[in-house]
Short mmCIF file of C-alpha atoms and ligand atoms in Angstrom, two decimals:
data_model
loop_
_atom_site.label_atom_id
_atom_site.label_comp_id
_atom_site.label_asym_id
_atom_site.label_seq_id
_atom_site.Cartn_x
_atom_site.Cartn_y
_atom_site.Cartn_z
CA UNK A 1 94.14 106.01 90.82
CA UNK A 2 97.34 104.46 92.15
CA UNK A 3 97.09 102.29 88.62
CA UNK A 4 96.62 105.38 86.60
CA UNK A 5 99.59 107.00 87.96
CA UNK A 6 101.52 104.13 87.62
CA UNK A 7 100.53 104.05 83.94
CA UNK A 8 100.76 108.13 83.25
CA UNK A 9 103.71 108.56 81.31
CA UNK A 10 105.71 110.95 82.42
CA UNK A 11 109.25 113.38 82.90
CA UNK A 12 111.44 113.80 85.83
CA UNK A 13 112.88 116.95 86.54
CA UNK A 14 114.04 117.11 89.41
CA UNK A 15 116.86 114.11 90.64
CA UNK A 16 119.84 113.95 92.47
CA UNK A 17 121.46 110.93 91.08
CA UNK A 18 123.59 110.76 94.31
CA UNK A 19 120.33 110.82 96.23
CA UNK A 20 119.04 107.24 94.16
CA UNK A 21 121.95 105.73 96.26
CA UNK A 22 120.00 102.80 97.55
CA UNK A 23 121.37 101.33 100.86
CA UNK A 24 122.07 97.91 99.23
CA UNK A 25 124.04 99.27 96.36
CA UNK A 26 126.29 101.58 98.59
CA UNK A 27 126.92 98.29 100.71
CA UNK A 28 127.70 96.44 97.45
CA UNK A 29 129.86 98.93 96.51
CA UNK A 30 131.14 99.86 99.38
CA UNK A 31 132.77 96.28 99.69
CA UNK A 32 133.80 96.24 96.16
CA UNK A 33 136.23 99.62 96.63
CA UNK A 34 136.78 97.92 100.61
CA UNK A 35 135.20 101.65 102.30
CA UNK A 36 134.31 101.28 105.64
CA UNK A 37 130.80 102.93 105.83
CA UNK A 38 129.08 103.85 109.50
CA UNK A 39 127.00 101.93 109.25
CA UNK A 40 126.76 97.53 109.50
CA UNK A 41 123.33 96.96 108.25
CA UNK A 42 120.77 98.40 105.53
CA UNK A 43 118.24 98.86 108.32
CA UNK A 44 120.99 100.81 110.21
CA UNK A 45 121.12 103.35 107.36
CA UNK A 46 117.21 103.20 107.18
CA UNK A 47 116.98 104.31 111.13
CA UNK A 48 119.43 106.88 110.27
CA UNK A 49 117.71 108.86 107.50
CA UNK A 50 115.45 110.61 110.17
CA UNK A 51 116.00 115.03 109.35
CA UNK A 52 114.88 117.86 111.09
CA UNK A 53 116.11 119.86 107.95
CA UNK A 54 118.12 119.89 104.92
CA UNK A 55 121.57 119.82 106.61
CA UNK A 56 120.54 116.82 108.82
CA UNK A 57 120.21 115.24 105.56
CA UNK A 58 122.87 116.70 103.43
CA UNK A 59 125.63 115.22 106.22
CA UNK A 60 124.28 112.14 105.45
CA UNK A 61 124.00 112.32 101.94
CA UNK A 62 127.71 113.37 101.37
CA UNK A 63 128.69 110.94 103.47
CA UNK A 64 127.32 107.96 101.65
CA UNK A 65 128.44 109.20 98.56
CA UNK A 66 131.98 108.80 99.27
CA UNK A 67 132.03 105.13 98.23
CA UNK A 68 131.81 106.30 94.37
CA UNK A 69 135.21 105.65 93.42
CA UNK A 70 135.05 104.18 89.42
CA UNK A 71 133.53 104.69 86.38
CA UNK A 72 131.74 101.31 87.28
CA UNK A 73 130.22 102.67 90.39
CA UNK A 74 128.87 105.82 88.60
CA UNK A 75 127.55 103.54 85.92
CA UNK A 76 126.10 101.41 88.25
CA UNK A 77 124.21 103.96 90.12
CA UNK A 78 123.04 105.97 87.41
CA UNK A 79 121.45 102.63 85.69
CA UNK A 80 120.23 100.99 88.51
CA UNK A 81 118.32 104.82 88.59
CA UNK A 82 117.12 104.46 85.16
CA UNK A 83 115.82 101.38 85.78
CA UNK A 84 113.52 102.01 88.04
CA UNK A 85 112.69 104.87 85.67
CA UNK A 86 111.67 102.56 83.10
CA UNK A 87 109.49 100.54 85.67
CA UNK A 88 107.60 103.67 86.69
CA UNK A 89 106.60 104.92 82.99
CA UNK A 90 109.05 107.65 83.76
CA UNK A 91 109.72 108.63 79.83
CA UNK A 92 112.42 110.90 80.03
CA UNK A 93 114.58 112.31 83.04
CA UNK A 94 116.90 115.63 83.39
CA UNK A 95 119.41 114.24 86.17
CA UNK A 96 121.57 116.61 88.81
CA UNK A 97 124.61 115.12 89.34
CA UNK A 98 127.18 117.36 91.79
CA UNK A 99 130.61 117.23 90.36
CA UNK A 100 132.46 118.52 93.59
CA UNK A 101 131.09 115.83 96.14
CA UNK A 102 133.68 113.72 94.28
CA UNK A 103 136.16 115.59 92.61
CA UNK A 104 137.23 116.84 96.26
CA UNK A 105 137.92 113.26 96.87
CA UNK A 106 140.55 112.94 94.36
CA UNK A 107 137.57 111.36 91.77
CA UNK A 108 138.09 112.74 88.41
CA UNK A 109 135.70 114.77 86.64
CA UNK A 110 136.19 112.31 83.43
CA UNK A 111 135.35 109.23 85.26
CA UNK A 112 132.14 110.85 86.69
CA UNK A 113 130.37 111.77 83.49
CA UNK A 114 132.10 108.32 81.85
CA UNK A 115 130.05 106.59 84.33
CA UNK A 116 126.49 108.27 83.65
CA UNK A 117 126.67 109.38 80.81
CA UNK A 118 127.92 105.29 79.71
CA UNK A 119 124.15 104.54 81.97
CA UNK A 120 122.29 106.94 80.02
CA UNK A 121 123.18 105.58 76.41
CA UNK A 122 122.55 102.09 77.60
CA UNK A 123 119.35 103.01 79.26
CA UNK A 124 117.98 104.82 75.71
CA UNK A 125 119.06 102.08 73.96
CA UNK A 126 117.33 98.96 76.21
CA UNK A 127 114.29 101.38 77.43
CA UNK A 128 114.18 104.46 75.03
CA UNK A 129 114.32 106.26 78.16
CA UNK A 130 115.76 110.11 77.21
CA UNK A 131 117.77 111.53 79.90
CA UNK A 132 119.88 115.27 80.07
CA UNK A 133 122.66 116.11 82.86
CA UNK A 134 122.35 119.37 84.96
CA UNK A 135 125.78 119.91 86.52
CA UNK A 136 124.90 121.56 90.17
CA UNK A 137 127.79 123.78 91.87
CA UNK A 138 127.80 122.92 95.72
CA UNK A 139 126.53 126.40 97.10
CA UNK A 140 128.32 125.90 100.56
CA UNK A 141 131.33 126.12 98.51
CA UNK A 142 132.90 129.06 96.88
CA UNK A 143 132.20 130.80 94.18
CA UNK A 144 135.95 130.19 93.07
CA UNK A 145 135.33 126.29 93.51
CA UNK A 146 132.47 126.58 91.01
CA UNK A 147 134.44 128.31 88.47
CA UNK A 148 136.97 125.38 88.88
CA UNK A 149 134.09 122.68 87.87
CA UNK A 150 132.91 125.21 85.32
CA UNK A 151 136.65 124.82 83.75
CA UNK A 152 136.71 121.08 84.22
CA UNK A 153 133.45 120.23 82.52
CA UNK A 154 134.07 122.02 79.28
CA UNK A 155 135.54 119.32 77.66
CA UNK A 156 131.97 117.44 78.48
CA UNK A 157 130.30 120.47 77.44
CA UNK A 158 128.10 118.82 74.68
CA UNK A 159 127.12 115.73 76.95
CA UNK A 160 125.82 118.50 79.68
CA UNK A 161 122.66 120.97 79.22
CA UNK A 162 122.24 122.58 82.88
CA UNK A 163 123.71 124.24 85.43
CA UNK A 164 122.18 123.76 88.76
CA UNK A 165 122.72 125.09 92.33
CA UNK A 166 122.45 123.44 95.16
CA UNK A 167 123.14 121.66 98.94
CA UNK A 168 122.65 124.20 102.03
CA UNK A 169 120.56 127.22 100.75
CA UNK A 170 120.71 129.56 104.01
CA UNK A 171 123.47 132.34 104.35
CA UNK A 172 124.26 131.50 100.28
CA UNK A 173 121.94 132.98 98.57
CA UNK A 174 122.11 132.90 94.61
CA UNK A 175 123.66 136.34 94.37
CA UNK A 176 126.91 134.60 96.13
CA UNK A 177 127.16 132.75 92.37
CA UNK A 178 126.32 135.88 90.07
CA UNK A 179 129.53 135.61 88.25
CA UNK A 180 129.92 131.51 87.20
CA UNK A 181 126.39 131.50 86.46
CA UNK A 182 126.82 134.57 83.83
CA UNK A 183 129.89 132.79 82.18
CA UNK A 184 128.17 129.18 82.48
CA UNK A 185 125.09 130.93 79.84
CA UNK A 186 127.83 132.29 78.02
CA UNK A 187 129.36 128.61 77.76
CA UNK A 188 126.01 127.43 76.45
CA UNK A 189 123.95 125.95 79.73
CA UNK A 190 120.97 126.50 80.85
CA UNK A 191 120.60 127.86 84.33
CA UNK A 192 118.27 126.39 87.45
CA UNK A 193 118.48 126.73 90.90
CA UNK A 194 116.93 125.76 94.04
CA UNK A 195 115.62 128.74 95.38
CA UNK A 196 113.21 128.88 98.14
CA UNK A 197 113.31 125.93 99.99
CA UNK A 198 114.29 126.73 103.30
CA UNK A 199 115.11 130.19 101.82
CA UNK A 200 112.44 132.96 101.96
CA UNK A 201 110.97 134.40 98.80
CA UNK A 202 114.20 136.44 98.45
CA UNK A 203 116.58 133.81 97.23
CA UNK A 204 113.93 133.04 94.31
CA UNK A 205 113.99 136.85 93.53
CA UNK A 206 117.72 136.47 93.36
CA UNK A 207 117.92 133.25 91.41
CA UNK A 208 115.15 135.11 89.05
CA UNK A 209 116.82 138.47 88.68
CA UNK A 210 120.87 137.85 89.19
CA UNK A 211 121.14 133.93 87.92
CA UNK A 212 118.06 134.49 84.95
CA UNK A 213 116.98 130.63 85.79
CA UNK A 214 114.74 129.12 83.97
CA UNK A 215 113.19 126.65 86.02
CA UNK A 216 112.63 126.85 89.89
CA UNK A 217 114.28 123.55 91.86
CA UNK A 218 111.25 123.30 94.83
CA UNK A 219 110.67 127.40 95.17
CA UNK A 220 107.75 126.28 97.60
CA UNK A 221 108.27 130.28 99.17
CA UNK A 222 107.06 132.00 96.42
CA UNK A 223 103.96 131.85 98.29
CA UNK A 224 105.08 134.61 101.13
CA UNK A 225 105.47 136.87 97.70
CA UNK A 226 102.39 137.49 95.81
CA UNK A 227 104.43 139.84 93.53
CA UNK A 228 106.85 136.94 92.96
CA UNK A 229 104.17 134.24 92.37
CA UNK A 230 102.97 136.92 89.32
CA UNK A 231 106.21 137.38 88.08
CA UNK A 232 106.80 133.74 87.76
CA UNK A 233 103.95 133.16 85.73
CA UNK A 234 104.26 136.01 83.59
CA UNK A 235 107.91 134.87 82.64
CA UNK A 236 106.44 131.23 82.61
CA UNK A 237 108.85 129.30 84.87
CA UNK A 238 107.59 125.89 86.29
CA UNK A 239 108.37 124.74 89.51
CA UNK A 240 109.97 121.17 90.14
CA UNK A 241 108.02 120.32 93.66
CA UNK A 242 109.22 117.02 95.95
CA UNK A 243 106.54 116.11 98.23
CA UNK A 244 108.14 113.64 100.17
CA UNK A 245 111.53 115.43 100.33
CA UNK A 246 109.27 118.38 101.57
CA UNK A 247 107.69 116.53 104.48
CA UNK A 248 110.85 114.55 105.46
CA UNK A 249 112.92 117.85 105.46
CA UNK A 250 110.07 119.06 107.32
CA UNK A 251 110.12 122.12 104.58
CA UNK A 252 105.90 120.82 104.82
CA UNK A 253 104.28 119.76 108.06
CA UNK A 254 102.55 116.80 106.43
CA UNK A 255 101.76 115.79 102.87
CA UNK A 256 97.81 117.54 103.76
CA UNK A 257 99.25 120.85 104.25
CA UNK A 258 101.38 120.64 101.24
CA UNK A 259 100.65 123.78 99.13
CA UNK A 260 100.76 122.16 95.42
CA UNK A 261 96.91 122.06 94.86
CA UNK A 262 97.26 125.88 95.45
CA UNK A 263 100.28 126.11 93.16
CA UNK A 264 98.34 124.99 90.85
CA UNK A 265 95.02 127.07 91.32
CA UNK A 266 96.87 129.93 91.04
CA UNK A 267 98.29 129.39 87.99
CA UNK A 268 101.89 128.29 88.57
CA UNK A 269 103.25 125.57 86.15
CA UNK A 270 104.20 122.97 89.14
CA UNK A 271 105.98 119.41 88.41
CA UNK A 272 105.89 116.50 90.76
CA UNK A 273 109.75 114.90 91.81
CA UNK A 274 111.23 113.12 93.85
CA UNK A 275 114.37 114.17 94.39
CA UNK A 276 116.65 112.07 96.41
CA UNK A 277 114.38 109.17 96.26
CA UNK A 278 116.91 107.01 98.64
CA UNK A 279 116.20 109.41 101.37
CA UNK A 280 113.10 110.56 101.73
CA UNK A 281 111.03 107.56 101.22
CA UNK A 282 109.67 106.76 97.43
CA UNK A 283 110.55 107.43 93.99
CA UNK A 284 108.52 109.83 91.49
CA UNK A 285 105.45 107.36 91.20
CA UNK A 286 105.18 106.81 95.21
CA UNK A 287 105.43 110.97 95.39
CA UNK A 288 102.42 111.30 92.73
CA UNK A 289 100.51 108.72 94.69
CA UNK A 290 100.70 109.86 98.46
CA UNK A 291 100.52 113.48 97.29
CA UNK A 292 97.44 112.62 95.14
CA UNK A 293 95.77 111.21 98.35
CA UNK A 294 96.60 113.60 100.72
CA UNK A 295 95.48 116.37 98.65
CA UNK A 296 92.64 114.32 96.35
CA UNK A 297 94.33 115.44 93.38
CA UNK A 298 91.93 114.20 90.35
CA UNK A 299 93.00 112.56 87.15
CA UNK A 300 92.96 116.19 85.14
CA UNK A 301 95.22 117.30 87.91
CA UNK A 302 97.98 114.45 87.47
CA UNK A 303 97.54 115.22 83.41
CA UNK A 304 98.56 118.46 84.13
CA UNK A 305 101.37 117.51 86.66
CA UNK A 306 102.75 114.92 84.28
CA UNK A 307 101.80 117.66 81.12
CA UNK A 308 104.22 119.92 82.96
CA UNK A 309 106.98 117.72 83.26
CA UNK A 310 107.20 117.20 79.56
CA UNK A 311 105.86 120.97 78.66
CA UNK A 312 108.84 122.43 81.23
CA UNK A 313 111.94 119.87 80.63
CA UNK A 314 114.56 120.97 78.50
CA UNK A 315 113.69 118.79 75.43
CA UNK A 316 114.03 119.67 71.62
CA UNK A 317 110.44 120.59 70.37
CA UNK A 318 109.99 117.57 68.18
CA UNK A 319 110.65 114.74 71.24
CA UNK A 320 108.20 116.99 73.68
CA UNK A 321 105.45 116.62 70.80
CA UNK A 322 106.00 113.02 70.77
CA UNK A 323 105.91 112.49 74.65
CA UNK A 324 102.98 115.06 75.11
CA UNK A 325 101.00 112.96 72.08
CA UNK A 326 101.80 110.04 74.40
CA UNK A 327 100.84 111.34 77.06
CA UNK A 328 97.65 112.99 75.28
CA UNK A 329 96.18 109.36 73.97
CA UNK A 330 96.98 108.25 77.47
CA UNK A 331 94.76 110.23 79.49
CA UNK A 332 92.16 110.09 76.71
CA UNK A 333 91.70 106.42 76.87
CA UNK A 334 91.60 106.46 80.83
CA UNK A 335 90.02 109.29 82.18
N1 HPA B 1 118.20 120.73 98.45
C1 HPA B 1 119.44 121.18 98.37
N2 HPA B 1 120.46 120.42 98.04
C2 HPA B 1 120.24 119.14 97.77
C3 HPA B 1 118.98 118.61 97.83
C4 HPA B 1 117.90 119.46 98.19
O1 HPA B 1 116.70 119.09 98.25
N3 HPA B 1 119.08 117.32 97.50
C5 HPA B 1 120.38 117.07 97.23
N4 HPA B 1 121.09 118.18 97.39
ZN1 ZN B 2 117.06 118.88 95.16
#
């Protein structure tokens, strides 16, 4: 199995680019823009990623982030991500990337999206990896703030496809950004959200009906809804699920209890993702392959997972028919 999944080709949807910031590359760079970070060795950091729940690991998060000063260090992040892409048959990838975390630092906007979107070309060109930016608005922030990255990133409009919403989802619900989110669709992005992480079924009813998303970031909830988990079918939304950022936010007791397998039986279009692969212990393949144990996931059911991905990411019609052909001869020669 763990070979097949290593060999499935497949999309990630679901990414935090500041959550790929491995421990050894925020101490390289770290040095290189001479930041003093907490912490004095990369098993320090390791013993601190420990959460009880997402702001645990958001104050960590933000804090390691801090480091990214240039161009360079955006670059280097967002390439040493797609590298590991490459390694793990990951075929194309639809990357968060939060704007504010580093434009309240005095970082510009422009040297943010020089950075990745410099990693991306190189990373099509030496892997013909495909990759697409969703900009995420901080939701602990205001909804003024998010209009003020909305202004900054028109310029960059055409190098962007998404807006996102994310870091602390209880008291601000989706409703809170009803009005950027309206004039971000009317700039041309595509809204997502997460929605129903640690919120209850209500913020996904709210990022459904106010925001009009069009894919779910985790929306694990929808289960306390049965009216919800219909609706989401019948408008044909997939979910982007994160195993291991679900157990080690303890959003999911342990990987057994996880509720995917019964995502799926009931008809809901999940994806597998990993996140903020720094933090919560493996990247996309690692997620497919202690998920697939834990819940003895067969070989149809990781086609359909990695089916999904491709099926549900944001691609033109014409690269999806190539990937899904891939990924079609694929499972037909190993199944
Ligand atoms: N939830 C909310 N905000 C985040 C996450 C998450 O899982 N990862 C990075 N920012
Ligand atoms: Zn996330």
């Amino acid at each position: 199995m763990k070979n097949f999944i290593e060999n499935l080709p497949k999309a990630e949807l679901h990414l935090h680019i500041e959550g790929s910031f491995e421990p050894e590359l925020m101490f390289k760079i770290a040095k290189r823009n001479a930041i003093k970070i907490p912490f004095n060795s990369i098993k320090e950091i390791q013993d601190a990623y420990q959460f009880n729940c997402l702001q645990d690991f958001l104050d960590i998060y933000y804090q390691g982030a801090q480091v990214l000063i240039t161009e360079q260090d955006f670059y280097d992040l967002t390439f040493s991500y797609l590298k590991k892409c490459d390694a793990q048959n990951v075929r194309h990838t639809e990357i968060m990337f939060d704007p504010q975390t580093h434009t309240e630092r005095g970082v510009k906007f422009a040297t943010v999206i020089a950075g990745i979107t410099k990693a991306q070309k190189d990373a099509k060109i030496q892997f013909g990896i495909t990759s697409l930016l969703i900009m995420s608005y901080l939701r602990h922030l205001s909804e003024k703030d998010a209009f003020k990255t909305l202004e900054e990133s028109l310029p960059y409009k055409n190098q962007i496809t998404c807006v996102g919403l994310d870091s602390s989802e209880k008291g601000n619900p989706p409703s809170k950004f009803k009005n950027v989110f309206k004039k971000s669709v009317e700039v041309g992005y595509i809204p997502v959200a997460h929605a129903g992480e640690e919120g209850n079924a209500g913020y996904i009813w709210e990022a459904l009906d106010i925001l009009n998303i069009k894919r779910i970031d985790h929306g694990n909830n929808c289960l306390q809804d049965t009216t919800l988990i219909k609706k989401i079918i019948k408008q044909d939304l997939a979910l982007t699920i994160c195993p291991l950022s679900n157990t080690a936010l303890q959003v999911v007791k342990n990987l057994k209890e996880h509720p995917l397998k019964k995502m799926l039986d009931l008809g809901l279009k999940v994806t597998i993702n990993s996140d903020d692969p720094a933090f919560f212990g493996g990247q996309v393949n690692q997620n497919y392959i202690e998920i697939q144990k834990a819940l003895n996931l067969t070989k149809e059911d990781l086609y359909t997972l990695a089916k999904n991905s491709f099926q549900y990411s944001f691609l033109d019609k014409i690269t999806k028919e190539k990937y899904l052909n891939e990924l079609e001869t694929y499972y037909k020669k190993n199944k």
